[in-house]
Amino acid sequence: MRMVELANLQYVFGNKETALHILDRAERRFGKSKDPIFHFELASNKANVFHSLGDVDGALASRRVAVDWILKTNHKRKISVALGNLARTYQILAQYDEADKLYVQSLKYIDVESDRFVLAIYKLRLAEINWQAGKPEQALKWFKQVHKGDIRKTHAKLYAQLENVL
């Protein structure tokens, strides 16, 4: 886990290739571990690096691995994040049906009280996906479930865009 944390620091500071190198070393060295949290963190961090390098297919493969590992646990928050991240990657690839399915699945793992900001983002993404897929009625259904007060600055532009088109 320390190697994964070190790689994450490298990634945060912009050293993406170094981060990927460290993650690959951790995978070679500890890949036989049966610890699902380790494998989830490893795959999630690799996905972030791949995505930042423009390798969306590599990110997709790593996100799938992350989901497979974390589903072996009872960590609901991590499961919802893993499913949401995978959904977002499918959305970027314009695979809207798969993205929609995964975001809906992720909602089952969200604690409405403590994760209300994540809930708002996921519902906003569901509205966006359905709008992108040419399903305005379904998009409006999801958009109406988003509490504007739960939208952070990072998603305010998307909220305003959807508010204008829906």
PDB file of N, CA, C and O in Angstrom, residues 59-88:
ATOM      1  N   ALA A  59      -7.367   3.045 -18.974  1.00  0.00           N
ATOM      2  CA  ALA A  59      -8.142   3.433 -17.797  1.00  0.00           C
ATOM      3  C   ALA A  59      -9.355   2.524 -17.629  1.00  0.00           C
ATOM      4  O   ALA A  59      -9.659   2.090 -16.516  1.00  0.00           O
ATOM      5  N   LEU A  60     -10.028   2.233 -18.738  1.00  0.00           N
ATOM      6  CA  LEU A  60     -11.207   1.365 -18.690  1.00  0.00           C
ATOM      7  C   LEU A  60     -10.836  -0.017 -18.156  1.00  0.00           C
ATOM      8  O   LEU A  60     -11.516  -0.542 -17.267  1.00  0.00           O
ATOM      9  N   ALA A  61      -9.768  -0.587 -18.666  1.00  0.00           N
ATOM     10  CA  ALA A  61      -9.344  -1.918 -18.216  1.00  0.00           C
ATOM     11  C   ALA A  61      -9.028  -1.907 -16.715  1.00  0.00           C
ATOM     12  O   ALA A  61      -9.441  -2.812 -15.980  1.00  0.00           O
ATOM     13  N   SER A  62      -8.325  -0.887 -16.255  1.00  0.00           N
ATOM     14  CA  SER A  62      -7.980  -0.802 -14.832  1.00  0.00           C
ATOM     15  C   SER A  62      -9.213  -0.558 -13.976  1.00  0.00           C
ATOM     16  O   SER A  62      -9.317  -1.096 -12.870  1.00  0.00           O
ATOM     17  N   ARG A  63     -10.145   0.235 -14.458  1.00  0.00           N
ATOM     18  CA  ARG A  63     -11.370   0.490 -13.688  1.00  0.00           C
ATOM     19  C   ARG A  63     -12.194  -0.787 -13.552  1.00  0.00           C
ATOM     20  O   ARG A  63     -12.811  -1.025 -12.517  1.00  0.00           O
ATOM     21  N   ARG A  64     -12.225  -1.600 -14.601  1.00  0.00           N
ATOM     22  CA  ARG A  64     -12.926  -2.890 -14.510  1.00  0.00           C
ATOM     23  C   ARG A  64     -12.288  -3.778 -13.441  1.00  0.00           C
ATOM     24  O   ARG A  64     -12.987  -4.422 -12.660  1.00  0.00           O
ATOM     25  N   VAL A  65     -10.969  -3.814 -13.426  1.00  0.00           N
ATOM     26  CA  VAL A  65     -10.253  -4.610 -12.421  1.00  0.00           C
ATOM     27  C   VAL A  65     -10.564  -4.086 -11.019  1.00  0.00           C
ATOM     28  O   VAL A  65     -10.829  -4.865 -10.097  1.00  0.00           O
ATOM     29  N   ALA A  66     -10.563  -2.770 -10.863  1.00  0.00           N
ATOM     30  CA  ALA A  66     -10.856  -2.170  -9.556  1.00  0.00           C
ATOM     31  C   ALA A  66     -12.245  -2.582  -9.072  1.00  0.00           C
ATOM     32  O   ALA A  66     -12.423  -2.934  -7.900  1.00  0.00           O
ATOM     33  N   VAL A  67     -13.230  -2.536  -9.964  1.00  0.00           N
ATOM     34  CA  VAL A  67     -14.594  -2.926  -9.597  1.00  0.00           C
ATOM     35  C   VAL A  67     -14.637  -4.407  -9.211  1.00  0.00           C
ATOM     36  O   VAL A  67     -15.236  -4.765  -8.190  1.00  0.00           O
ATOM     37  N   ASP A  68     -13.997  -5.248 -10.004  1.00  0.00           N
ATOM     38  CA  ASP A  68     -13.996  -6.682  -9.694  1.00  0.00           C
ATOM     39  C   ASP A  68     -13.448  -6.955  -8.296  1.00  0.00           C
ATOM     40  O   ASP A  68     -14.002  -7.772  -7.558  1.00  0.00           O
ATOM     41  N   TRP A  69     -12.378  -6.263  -7.929  1.00  0.00           N
ATOM     42  CA  TRP A  69     -11.779  -6.489  -6.611  1.00  0.00           C
ATOM     43  C   TRP A  69     -12.629  -5.920  -5.488  1.00  0.00           C
ATOM     44  O   TRP A  69     -12.829  -6.572  -4.467  1.00  0.00           O
ATOM     45  N   ILE A  70     -13.116  -4.713  -5.650  1.00  0.00           N
ATOM     46  CA  ILE A  70     -13.823  -4.072  -4.527  1.00  0.00           C
ATOM     47  C   ILE A  70     -15.182  -4.712  -4.272  1.00  0.00           C
ATOM     48  O   ILE A  70     -15.681  -4.683  -3.144  1.00  0.00           O
ATOM     49  N   LEU A  71     -15.772  -5.332  -5.285  1.00  0.00           N
ATOM     50  CA  LEU A  71     -17.045  -6.024  -5.072  1.00  0.00           C
ATOM     51  C   LEU A  71     -16.906  -7.235  -4.148  1.00  0.00           C
ATOM     52  O   LEU A  71     -17.901  -7.740  -3.641  1.00  0.00           O
ATOM     53  N   LYS A  72     -15.674  -7.646  -3.888  1.00  0.00           N
ATOM     54  CA  LYS A  72     -15.422  -8.762  -2.972  1.00  0.00           C
ATOM     55  C   LYS A  72     -15.452  -8.318  -1.513  1.00  0.00           C
ATOM     56  O   LYS A  72     -15.257  -9.126  -0.611  1.00  0.00           O
ATOM     57  N   THR A  73     -15.679  -7.032  -1.290  1.00  0.00           N
ATOM     58  CA  THR A  73     -15.686  -6.480   0.064  1.00  0.00           C
ATOM     59  C   THR A  73     -17.073  -5.939   0.396  1.00  0.00           C
ATOM     60  O   THR A  73     -17.979  -5.973  -0.426  1.00  0.00           O
ATOM     61  N   ASN A  74     -17.191  -5.396   1.597  1.00  0.00           N
ATOM     62  CA  ASN A  74     -18.427  -4.733   2.014  1.00  0.00           C
ATOM     63  C   ASN A  74     -18.231  -3.220   2.137  1.00  0.00           C
ATOM     64  O   ASN A  74     -18.988  -2.559   2.829  1.00  0.00           O
ATOM     65  N   HIS A  75     -17.236  -2.681   1.471  1.00  0.00           N
ATOM     66  CA  HIS A  75     -16.945  -1.249   1.529  1.00  0.00           C
ATOM     67  C   HIS A  75     -17.849  -0.501   0.554  1.00  0.00           C
ATOM     68  O   HIS A  75     -17.475  -0.247  -0.594  1.00  0.00           O
ATOM     69  N   LYS A  76     -19.030  -0.162   1.036  1.00  0.00           N
ATOM     70  CA  LYS A  76     -20.039   0.439   0.166  1.00  0.00           C
ATOM     71  C   LYS A  76     -19.566   1.724  -0.497  1.00  0.00           C
ATOM     72  O   LYS A  76     -19.818   1.951  -1.678  1.00  0.00           O
ATOM     73  N   ARG A  77     -18.892   2.579   0.238  1.00  0.00           N
ATOM     74  CA  ARG A  77     -18.427   3.847  -0.338  1.00  0.00           C
ATOM     75  C   ARG A  77     -17.426   3.583  -1.469  1.00  0.00           C
ATOM     76  O   ARG A  77     -17.511   4.180  -2.540  1.00  0.00           O
ATOM     77  N   LYS A  78     -16.486   2.671  -1.237  1.00  0.00           N
ATOM     78  CA  LYS A  78     -15.501   2.354  -2.268  1.00  0.00           C
ATOM     79  C   LYS A  78     -16.165   1.684  -3.464  1.00  0.00           C
ATOM     80  O   LYS A  78     -15.780   1.933  -4.604  1.00  0.00           O
ATOM     81  N   ILE A  79     -17.179   0.865  -3.211  1.00  0.00           N
ATOM     82  CA  ILE A  79     -17.898   0.220  -4.304  1.00  0.00           C
ATOM     83  C   ILE A  79     -18.610   1.279  -5.146  1.00  0.00           C
ATOM     84  O   ILE A  79     -18.538   1.255  -6.378  1.00  0.00           O
ATOM     85  N   SER A  80     -19.280   2.225  -4.491  1.00  0.00           N
ATOM     86  CA  SER A  80     -19.995   3.259  -5.246  1.00  0.00           C
ATOM     87  C   SER A  80     -19.023   4.110  -6.049  1.00  0.00           C
ATOM     88  O   SER A  80     -19.303   4.466  -7.203  1.00  0.00           O
ATOM     89  N   VAL A  81     -17.870   4.425  -5.478  1.00  0.00           N
ATOM     90  CA  VAL A  81     -16.865   5.215  -6.205  1.00  0.00           C
ATOM     91  C   VAL A  81     -16.319   4.423  -7.387  1.00  0.00           C
ATOM     92  O   VAL A  81     -16.186   4.962  -8.498  1.00  0.00           O
ATOM     93  N   ALA A  82     -16.015   3.150  -7.172  1.00  0.00           N
ATOM     94  CA  ALA A  82     -15.474   2.323  -8.258  1.00  0.00           C
ATOM     95  C   ALA A  82     -16.476   2.199  -9.412  1.00  0.00           C
ATOM     96  O   ALA A  82     -16.106   2.346 -10.586  1.00  0.00           O
ATOM     97  N   LEU A  83     -17.729   1.957  -9.077  1.00  0.00           N
ATOM     98  CA  LEU A  83     -18.755   1.863 -10.118  1.00  0.00           C
ATOM     99  C   LEU A  83     -18.958   3.209 -10.813  1.00  0.00           C
ATOM    100  O   LEU A  83     -19.108   3.262 -12.037  1.00  0.00           O
ATOM    101  N   GLY A  84     -18.939   4.286 -10.040  1.00  0.00           N
ATOM    102  CA  GLY A  84     -19.084   5.619 -10.628  1.00  0.00           C
ATOM    103  C   GLY A  84     -17.926   5.972 -11.545  1.00  0.00           C
ATOM    104  O   GLY A  84     -18.129   6.544 -12.620  1.00  0.00           O
ATOM    105  N   ASN A  85     -16.711   5.624 -11.140  1.00  0.00           N
ATOM    106  CA  ASN A  85     -15.549   5.893 -11.983  1.00  0.00           C
ATOM    107  C   ASN A  85     -15.614   5.093 -13.283  1.00  0.00           C
ATOM    108  O   ASN A  85     -15.301   5.608 -14.360  1.00  0.00           O
ATOM    109  N   LEU A  86     -16.018   3.836 -13.172  1.00  0.00           N
ATOM    110  CA  LEU A  86     -16.157   3.009 -14.376  1.00  0.00           C
ATOM    111  C   LEU A  86     -17.249   3.573 -15.270  1.00  0.00           C
ATOM    112  O   LEU A  86     -17.089   3.648 -16.499  1.00  0.00           O
ATOM    113  N   ALA A  87     -18.346   3.992 -14.680  1.00  0.00           N
ATOM    114  CA  ALA A  87     -19.438   4.595 -15.451  1.00  0.00           C
ATOM    115  C   ALA A  87     -18.955   5.837 -16.189  1.00  0.00           C
ATOM    116  O   ALA A  87     -19.268   6.045 -17.368  1.00  0.00           O
ATOM    117  N   ARG A  88     -18.195   6.679 -15.508  1.00  0.00           N
ATOM    118  CA  ARG A  88     -17.689   7.907 -16.128  1.00  0.00           C
ATOM    119  C   ARG A  88     -16.775   7.588 -17.305  1.00  0.00           C
ATOM    120  O   ARG A  88     -16.824   8.255 -18.344  1.00  0.00           O
TER     121      ARG A  88
END
